[in-house]
């Protein structure tokens, strides 16, 4: 079992760079209890990056609009502009009470979600004309702006059109405008457009704030070459005096860690020190993760000691990373030592900690011990997640404890948990080996039904397993 | 994670994936069974497997064995009983490799 257990990947790496959690505890996350529910999202950048502290309240009000008036979303049935105008007049005539800005915005938002940008603009014009008390503010134009960014195939012309409209109506784009445009463009995968637009807006209006800047850097890191990222950073520095901050460096370090380029990490760390930053907990955690993913436990421990020396307080994520890394490289005893240290430091082990330990135990072939740990964690009030179950299922099948495996699978099924690719494959294989083909087919059905895997992936696994079984039978390896 | 994996499968092995999901013109026996003139190997497997399930054709004593009814027999080499384990292979027979 030399492979990386994919069952752990979501806990450590995949969720790591995903969306920031929508609740924004921001600075309050220092208390362990509040961050308990979802600590396996390394709470690094997301907490810092959330634009909740943005100067413009505009974005917020736009968001609340759509959430507070969900009924408006179903108003418009047809993208046809004249239908929309008729509907608007009928609403206006029916309502005696004065309609506020928010109402108009949600109407526009609703219409924008099904129509083209030109029709949305026409609709806005119509609302202004037929209802002179309505004076659109930034949030109104932001609706149009985000709509113009969403189409993955169009050019920047539509975005510029929306921006010009805003400027012509006497509203200067601010940081929130930039953020909305860049965010929507990034979501639509239009990174080149986002880069171009951010430069254009910096030139014409204002420099983006660090949140927008770091967001774009993060997206560029994910899918473009390091050279592109560096070019962007250099250009922003030389043209607009926008310097990378500690978060930017953390993103960069994380990126080079993911590409397994650890020598570059040291270079980046010295660079950030040159710029007068002091590495914080997030930076260290990221570096440590880099080593752990490569199963280089000793280096990870070295990073831990270094951060202690520098006076940086390790957090839950630090310990989880260490325990994960040590378990992964088969150094279970040390992992358990750190479990002790972390409880002494006042951190409660969570499902990620336990899952990492179980993973380590399964690697050593001690699946029953891992199962016992499951009970222990539940007694301590920590509820396992699907990753925990997948790890255990994988381990039990590897240790050929099929009865326990099937039982666990039953639990997973009743909890509607998804199977991960590796545990699915191992389980199907183990069932087939025991001649329980019908059950393997049932697991296949569940995997497809629960959308754990695509039917292609699920079927390919089943087919190749059955092929392997036939061969193994011919060679007398399986009864 | 998954899309990446699929991407990898495609780049590693484009042919293998293609012969699983490409639509194929069916011979008349199969056409009658699935009620379509074109189907991919994956869809075909799903179709046969769900046919087995809805008609309860698995042997009650040994679930690994399927007792074929007339309709199923017509596409599975006329066998009266097939093992579930050989189902993919039997279905693959209808999807011969294209000679090139």
XYZ file of C-alpha atoms in Angstrom:
579
model
C 0.000 0.000 0.000
C 2.589 2.466 -1.039
C 0.160 4.791 -2.688
C -1.086 8.032 -1.237
C -4.456 7.288 0.207
C -6.734 9.507 -1.815
C -9.161 9.247 1.026
C -7.090 11.815 2.797
C -6.499 14.126 -0.058
C -9.756 15.982 0.255
C -9.089 16.653 3.894
C -5.695 18.109 3.380
C -5.248 19.355 -0.097
C -8.391 19.561 -2.141
C -10.510 21.614 0.164
C -7.501 23.680 0.908
C -7.815 26.131 -1.893
C -11.470 25.884 -2.525
C -13.935 28.615 -1.887
C -13.578 30.533 1.299
C -16.131 29.460 3.860
C -19.189 31.570 3.455
C -19.458 32.359 7.100
C -16.851 34.925 7.928
C -15.438 34.503 11.385
C -12.466 36.598 10.238
C -10.429 37.478 13.256
C -12.641 35.711 15.721
C -11.349 32.348 14.558
C -8.649 32.307 17.186
C -10.842 30.530 19.658
C -10.622 26.845 19.006
C -14.224 26.140 19.628
C -15.605 28.426 16.984
C -13.411 26.964 14.315
C -14.205 23.463 15.306
C -16.926 22.655 12.786
C -14.830 22.935 9.689
C -11.208 23.090 10.653
C -9.952 20.932 7.843
C -10.230 23.857 5.518
C -6.807 25.150 6.338
C -8.186 28.465 7.406
C -5.318 30.334 5.883
C -6.121 32.661 3.063
C -9.859 32.316 3.010
C -10.290 34.080 6.306
C -8.037 36.880 5.337
C -9.264 37.153 1.857
C -12.941 37.506 2.261
C -13.781 40.949 0.985
C -16.121 41.621 3.842
C -13.965 44.476 4.993
C -14.194 46.123 1.621
C -14.877 49.822 1.722
C -17.781 49.530 -0.695
C -20.916 48.192 0.891
C -22.311 47.845 -2.576
C -21.451 44.258 -3.102
C -22.998 43.248 0.138
C -26.264 44.910 -0.596
C -26.321 43.257 -3.950
C -25.867 39.894 -2.356
C -28.517 40.397 0.236
C -30.876 41.495 -2.472
C -30.867 38.200 -4.196
C -31.077 36.255 -0.988
C -33.793 38.302 0.608
C -36.040 38.320 -2.364
C -35.896 34.822 -3.707
C -39.374 35.221 -5.105
C -38.113 37.818 -7.524
C -35.919 35.202 -9.120
C -38.912 33.453 -10.547
C -40.563 36.579 -11.886
C -39.243 36.453 -15.376
C -40.079 33.478 -17.475
C -38.942 34.670 -20.876
C -35.788 36.478 -21.907
C -37.858 38.567 -24.289
C -37.421 42.256 -23.494
C -40.964 43.399 -24.287
C -42.421 40.683 -22.047
C -40.168 41.844 -19.260
C -41.224 45.459 -19.714
C -44.883 44.502 -19.633
C -44.364 42.505 -16.471
C -42.537 45.424 -14.911
C -45.390 47.848 -15.643
C -47.925 45.454 -14.206
C -45.896 45.108 -10.996
C -45.532 48.849 -10.703
C -49.241 49.423 -11.253
C -50.248 46.828 -8.731
C -48.006 48.173 -5.996
C -49.168 51.386 -4.431
C -46.312 51.515 -1.945
C -43.156 53.177 -3.234
C -40.673 50.667 -4.544
C -37.141 51.005 -3.274
C -33.804 50.540 -4.924
C -33.429 47.067 -3.600
C -36.586 45.959 -5.308
C -35.483 47.320 -8.636
C -32.118 45.688 -8.223
C -33.556 42.291 -7.595
C -35.829 42.654 -10.595
C -32.834 43.502 -12.706
C -30.838 40.658 -11.230
C -33.610 38.242 -11.950
C -33.953 39.409 -15.513
C -30.189 39.458 -16.032
C -29.947 35.828 -15.040
C -31.901 34.759 -18.134
C -31.291 37.470 -20.694
C -28.461 38.959 -22.703
C -26.457 41.937 -21.550
C -27.987 44.247 -24.145
C -31.500 43.336 -23.103
C -30.600 43.879 -19.454
C -29.289 47.341 -20.267
C -32.466 48.116 -22.181
C -34.508 46.886 -19.263
C -32.599 49.140 -16.865
C -33.186 52.087 -19.195
C -36.866 51.259 -19.284
C -37.080 51.103 -15.484
C -35.374 54.471 -15.129
C -37.590 56.067 -17.733
C -40.913 54.711 -16.627
C -40.176 55.113 -12.943
C -38.270 58.338 -12.426
C -38.009 57.970 -8.634
C -35.694 55.063 -9.183
C -32.100 56.212 -9.290
C -29.675 53.365 -9.802
C -26.553 53.258 -7.679
C -23.349 51.260 -7.989
C -24.932 47.998 -6.956
C -27.347 48.260 -9.881
C -24.501 48.574 -12.340
C -22.596 45.822 -10.591
C -25.406 43.472 -11.513
C -24.899 44.291 -15.165
C -21.152 44.096 -14.746
C -21.156 40.641 -13.259
C -23.560 39.488 -15.945
C -21.231 40.762 -18.643
C -18.345 38.811 -17.106
C -20.143 35.507 -16.889
C -20.242 34.495 -20.507
C -17.103 32.438 -21.066
C -16.942 33.068 -24.804
C -17.458 36.766 -25.113
C -14.772 39.405 -25.227
C -14.071 42.257 -22.865
C -16.248 44.511 -25.003
C -19.374 43.660 -23.028
C -17.574 44.308 -19.753
C -16.362 47.665 -21.029
C -19.880 48.455 -22.158
C -21.210 47.882 -18.663
C -18.413 49.931 -17.141
C -18.912 52.806 -19.578
C -22.585 52.849 -18.813
C -21.742 53.237 -15.158
C -19.230 56.018 -15.773
C -21.595 57.871 -18.104
C -24.250 57.822 -15.427
C -21.841 59.574 -13.122
C -20.656 56.682 -10.983
C -16.952 56.089 -10.787
C -15.904 52.449 -10.484
C -14.403 51.728 -7.087
C -12.626 48.790 -5.484
C -15.809 46.816 -5.167
C -16.420 47.231 -8.887
C -12.979 45.881 -9.672
C -13.468 43.031 -7.264
C -16.792 41.985 -8.730
C -15.503 42.118 -12.294
C -12.317 40.208 -11.542
C -14.085 37.653 -9.400
C -16.709 36.935 -12.041
C -14.105 36.740 -14.784
C -12.019 34.321 -12.739
C -15.039 32.155 -12.042
C -15.734 32.018 -15.759
C -12.123 30.979 -16.310
C -11.273 34.163 -18.219
C -7.985 34.868 -16.500
C -6.372 36.745 -19.370
C -9.363 39.057 -19.522
C -9.219 39.544 -15.763
C -5.545 40.466 -15.949
C -6.174 42.897 -18.743
C -9.134 44.460 -16.993
C -7.382 44.871 -13.674
C -4.591 46.782 -15.400
C -7.049 48.888 -17.342
C -9.016 49.790 -14.229
C -5.850 50.554 -12.269
C -4.804 52.895 -15.015
C -8.140 54.660 -15.415
C -9.596 54.594 -11.938
C -8.020 53.063 -8.878
C -5.573 50.352 -7.924
C -7.288 47.152 -6.763
C -7.240 46.319 -3.088
C -5.190 43.412 -1.799
C -8.147 41.048 -1.760
C -8.814 41.403 -5.445
C -5.122 41.315 -6.221
C -4.551 38.139 -4.233
C -7.636 36.531 -5.678
C -6.294 36.961 -9.163
C -2.847 35.749 -8.129
C -4.422 32.663 -6.645
C -6.371 31.907 -9.787
C -3.347 32.508 -11.974
C -1.308 30.149 -9.811
C -3.900 27.449 -10.182
C -3.977 27.264 -13.922
C -1.172 29.300 -15.441
C 2.578 28.981 -15.398
C 4.692 30.490 -12.669
C 6.165 32.830 -15.261
C 2.757 34.324 -15.984
C 2.172 34.874 -12.299
C 5.541 36.533 -11.834
C 4.985 38.732 -14.864
C 1.703 39.894 -13.434
C 3.225 40.642 -10.035
C 6.156 42.497 -11.581
C 3.906 44.516 -13.813
C 1.610 45.521 -10.991
C 4.629 46.522 -8.950
C 6.342 48.564 -11.625
C 3.266 50.205 -13.145
C 1.057 50.809 -10.144
C 3.265 50.365 -7.111
C 1.192 47.401 -5.960
C 3.401 45.138 -3.880
C 2.779 41.521 -2.950
C 1.908 41.083 0.719
C 2.281 38.155 3.058
C -0.881 36.526 1.738
C 0.445 36.766 -1.802
C 3.630 35.047 -0.712
C 1.657 32.353 1.036
C -0.256 31.721 -2.175
C 2.968 31.555 -4.138
C 4.585 29.219 -1.632
C 1.548 26.996 -1.685
C 1.702 26.919 -5.450
C 5.341 25.856 -5.607
C 4.679 23.289 -2.895
C 1.939 21.801 -5.013
C 4.314 21.509 -7.927
C 6.751 19.771 -5.585
C 9.318 22.435 -6.199
C 10.559 22.781 -2.664
C 13.806 24.521 -3.428
C 11.803 27.427 -4.768
C 10.030 27.602 -1.415
C 13.209 28.527 0.421
C 13.891 31.204 -2.143
C 10.422 32.662 -1.683
C 10.777 32.622 2.088
C 14.036 34.561 1.943
C 12.441 36.946 -0.536
C 9.534 37.678 1.740
C 11.904 38.215 4.628
C 13.843 40.673 2.473
C 10.656 42.592 1.902
C 10.287 42.975 5.624
C 7.650 40.337 6.293
C 7.837 37.822 9.071
C 6.523 34.369 8.159
C 3.351 33.651 10.108
C 1.577 30.489 11.054
C -0.042 30.174 7.622
C 3.263 30.374 5.812
C 4.768 27.699 8.014
C 1.714 25.483 7.680
C 1.914 25.745 3.931
C 5.578 24.819 3.833
C 4.952 21.958 6.194
C 2.154 20.727 3.973
C 4.546 20.770 1.054
C 6.916 18.434 2.853
C 4.137 16.233 4.141
C 2.671 15.702 0.700
C 6.048 14.365 -0.361
C 6.227 12.165 2.738
C 9.244 14.001 4.031
C 8.344 13.842 7.687
C 11.735 14.859 9.094
C 11.720 18.126 7.179
C 8.174 18.793 8.322
C 9.250 18.353 11.927
C 12.159 20.686 11.261
C 9.737 23.344 10.056
C 7.727 22.813 13.218
C 10.771 23.393 15.408
C 11.748 26.394 13.369
C 8.391 28.012 13.854
C 8.568 27.377 17.577
C 11.986 29.013 17.652
C 10.674 32.027 15.811
C 7.963 32.349 18.381
C 5.088 31.513 16.058
C 2.319 29.682 17.839
C 1.317 26.478 16.012
C -2.421 26.043 15.499
C -4.707 23.104 14.966
C -3.860 22.990 11.290
C -0.152 22.768 12.066
C -0.700 19.706 14.197
C -3.117 18.143 11.770
C -0.634 18.603 8.958
C 2.172 17.091 10.985
C 0.123 14.140 12.121
C -1.081 13.586 8.580
C 2.431 13.736 7.183
C 3.941 11.458 9.782
C 1.139 8.908 9.496
C 1.495 8.962 5.758
C 5.194 8.222 5.882
C 4.639 5.386 8.311
C 5.906 7.134 11.433
C 2.866 6.461 13.508
C 4.618 6.576 16.838
C 5.816 10.127 16.280
C 2.376 11.082 15.022
C 0.899 9.875 18.278
C 3.508 11.867 20.152
C 2.302 15.010 18.418
C -1.274 14.085 19.228
C -0.234 14.209 22.879
C 1.583 17.510 22.418
C -1.373 19.097 20.701
C -3.791 18.166 23.455
C -1.327 19.531 25.981
C -1.284 22.762 24.027
C -5.030 22.952 24.338
C -6.080 21.919 20.839
C -8.823 19.380 20.471
C -8.073 16.687 17.915
C -10.762 16.784 15.236
C -11.947 14.399 12.554
C -8.972 15.267 10.379
C -6.551 14.362 13.149
C -8.280 11.070 13.770
C -8.608 10.250 10.108
C -4.897 10.850 9.598
C -4.095 8.538 12.472
C -6.470 5.884 11.149
C -4.808 6.176 7.799
C -1.454 5.563 9.441
C -2.771 2.567 11.335
C -4.335 1.071 8.214
C -1.027 1.456 6.459
C 0.592 -0.617 9.138
C -2.126 -3.214 8.638
C -3.834 -2.419 11.918
C -7.315 -1.853 10.529
C -8.938 -3.161 13.694
C -7.021 -0.607 15.723
C -8.277 2.081 13.364
C -11.802 0.831 13.849
C -11.327 1.063 17.594
C -10.146 4.627 17.123
C -13.407 5.378 15.331
C -15.278 4.390 18.465
C -12.925 6.417 20.606
C -13.423 9.542 18.549
C -17.170 9.184 18.649
C -17.058 8.767 22.422
C -15.094 11.984 22.595
C -17.828 13.750 20.693
C -16.049 14.133 17.390
C -18.147 12.982 14.487
C -16.410 11.215 11.602
C -16.866 12.489 8.067
C -17.038 10.628 4.789
C -13.281 10.817 4.488
C -12.931 8.932 7.770
C -15.232 6.210 6.546
C -13.514 5.939 3.205
C -10.137 5.583 4.893
C -11.487 2.853 7.126
C -13.224 1.029 4.287
C -10.021 1.090 2.302
C -8.040 -0.194 5.278
C -10.495 -2.944 6.172
C -10.578 -4.229 2.599
C -6.810 -4.214 2.424
C -6.667 -6.246 5.604
C -9.308 -8.575 4.146
C -11.735 -7.931 6.955
C -14.675 -8.090 4.618
C -17.443 -8.528 7.177
C -16.442 -5.354 8.934
C -15.968 -3.658 5.582
C -19.455 -4.544 4.394
C -20.879 -3.406 7.710
C -19.088 -0.087 7.409
C -20.279 0.262 3.833
C -23.830 -0.200 5.104
C -23.282 2.663 7.531
C -21.921 4.850 4.766
C -24.861 4.022 2.587
C -27.401 4.859 5.245
C -25.588 8.138 5.766
C -25.655 8.829 2.004
C -21.876 9.246 1.987
C -19.941 9.282 -1.192
C -17.362 6.668 -2.010
C -13.961 7.848 -3.063
C -12.300 6.435 -6.123
C -9.686 4.431 -4.264
C -11.923 2.981 -1.596
C -14.503 2.103 -4.233
C -11.924 0.287 -6.308
C -10.475 -1.557 -3.329
C -13.895 -2.539 -2.079
C -15.084 -3.833 -5.451
C -11.895 -5.775 -5.881
C -12.072 -7.285 -2.420
C -15.691 -8.338 -2.965
C -14.890 -9.921 -6.311
C -11.949 -11.747 -4.836
C -14.320 -13.391 -2.402
C -16.686 -14.272 -5.213
C -19.313 -11.794 -4.095
C -19.865 -10.463 -7.592
C -23.484 -9.509 -7.044
C -22.491 -7.345 -4.118
C -19.798 -5.716 -6.195
C -22.465 -4.868 -8.766
C -24.562 -3.385 -5.995
C -21.637 -1.199 -4.897
C -21.246 -0.140 -8.509
C -24.896 0.880 -8.549
C -24.492 2.835 -5.355
C -21.385 4.604 -6.618
C -23.228 5.721 -9.749
C -26.428 6.581 -7.910
C -24.732 8.626 -5.222
C -22.681 10.346 -7.908
C -19.500 9.350 -6.103
C -17.894 8.630 -9.418
C -18.900 9.134 -12.998
C -20.458 6.044 -14.497
C -17.488 5.820 -16.835
C -15.002 5.644 -13.985
C -17.164 3.283 -11.955
C -17.709 0.937 -14.891
C -14.074 0.940 -15.978
C -13.075 -0.131 -12.494
C -15.690 -2.859 -12.378
C -14.779 -4.145 -15.799
C -11.056 -4.243 -15.193
C -11.588 -5.873 -11.826
C -13.645 -8.643 -13.388
C -10.992 -9.077 -16.054
C -8.350 -9.350 -13.372
C -10.520 -11.870 -11.524
C -10.781 -14.088 -14.564
C -7.039 -14.081 -15.011
C -6.425 -14.726 -11.355
C -8.803 -17.668 -11.477
C -7.035 -19.118 -14.479
C -3.798 -18.965 -12.601
C -5.416 -20.566 -9.599
C -4.777 -17.561 -7.394
C -8.378 -17.069 -6.413
C -10.883 -19.731 -5.610
C -10.446 16.091 -8.295
C -12.568 13.926 -10.490
C -12.410 15.994 -13.654
C -8.652 15.917 -13.436
C -8.736 12.193 -13.085
C -10.943 11.832 -16.114
C -8.710 14.147 -18.040
C -5.814 11.944 -17.113
C -7.626 8.831 -18.245
C -8.393 10.484 -21.529
C -4.880 11.686 -22.150
C -3.356 8.416 -21.003
C -5.644 6.216 -22.913
C -7.858 7.957 -25.406
C -8.837 4.831 -27.283
C -9.900 2.901 -24.238
C -12.281 5.621 -23.178
C -13.530 6.180 -26.699
C -14.607 2.607 -27.208
C -16.557 2.871 -23.982
C -18.565 5.952 -24.780
C -18.630 6.216 -28.564
C -21.969 5.575 -30.153
C -21.988 2.487 -32.295
C -24.452 1.345 -34.939
C -25.981 -1.783 -33.583
C -26.604 -5.171 -35.196
C -30.284 -6.018 -35.472
C -30.446 -8.412 -32.489
C -29.114 -5.798 -30.097
C -31.156 -3.074 -31.708
C -34.309 -4.962 -30.858
C -33.214 -5.440 -27.254
C -32.287 -1.867 -26.438
C -34.835 -0.222 -28.696
C -32.284 2.157 -30.169
C -30.233 2.013 -33.301
C -27.153 3.497 -31.713
C -25.694 3.012 -28.275
C -22.359 3.131 -26.503
C -20.869 0.132 -24.783
C -21.351 1.766 -21.388
C -24.999 2.572 -22.031
C -25.530 -0.918 -23.330
C -24.105 -2.436 -20.179
C -26.275 -0.186 -18.029
C -29.282 -1.139 -20.070
C -28.707 -4.870 -19.757
C -27.907 -4.631 -16.048
C -31.016 -2.632 -15.280
C -33.027 -5.101 -17.396
C -31.704 -7.903 -15.208
C -32.621 -6.008 -12.074
C -36.106 -4.940 -13.094
C -37.009 -8.431 -14.261
C -35.476 -10.133 -11.229
C -33.363 -12.439 -13.321
C -30.670 -13.044 -10.724
C -30.828 -16.589 -9.393
C -32.390 -16.431 -5.926
C -29.995 -19.067 -4.618
C -26.885 -17.607 -6.132
C -27.079 -13.931 -6.888
C -23.893 -14.136 -8.948
C -25.746 -16.039 -11.644
C -28.330 -14.685 -14.035
C -31.053 -16.893 -15.441
C -31.634 -15.471 -18.874
C -35.112 -15.022 -20.244
C -35.734 -15.369 -23.965
C -35.042 -11.760 -24.681
C -31.769 -11.701 -22.804
C -30.718 -15.005 -24.255
C -30.964 -13.559 -27.739
C -28.137 -11.163 -27.074
C -25.968 -13.275 -24.772
C -24.923 -16.053 -27.140
C -28.090 -18.021 -26.423
C -26.882 -19.059 -22.977
C -29.459 -20.079 -20.411
C -27.340 -19.006 -17.507
C -24.577 -16.447 -17.400
C -22.411 -15.347 -14.541
C -22.511 -11.712 -13.607
C -18.736 -11.696 -13.750
C -18.725 -12.409 -17.488
C -21.386 -9.872 -18.362
C -18.988 -7.106 -19.499
C -17.100 -9.543 -21.702
C -20.288 -10.871 -23.293
C -21.479 -7.366 -24.018
C -18.131 -6.404 -25.425
C -18.594 -9.111 -28.073
C -21.202 -6.893 -29.691
C -18.718 -4.069 -29.913
C -15.871 -5.417 -31.986
C -12.747 -3.378 -32.478
C -12.773 -1.399 -35.634
C -10.300 -2.870 -38.080
C -7.826 -0.280 -39.243
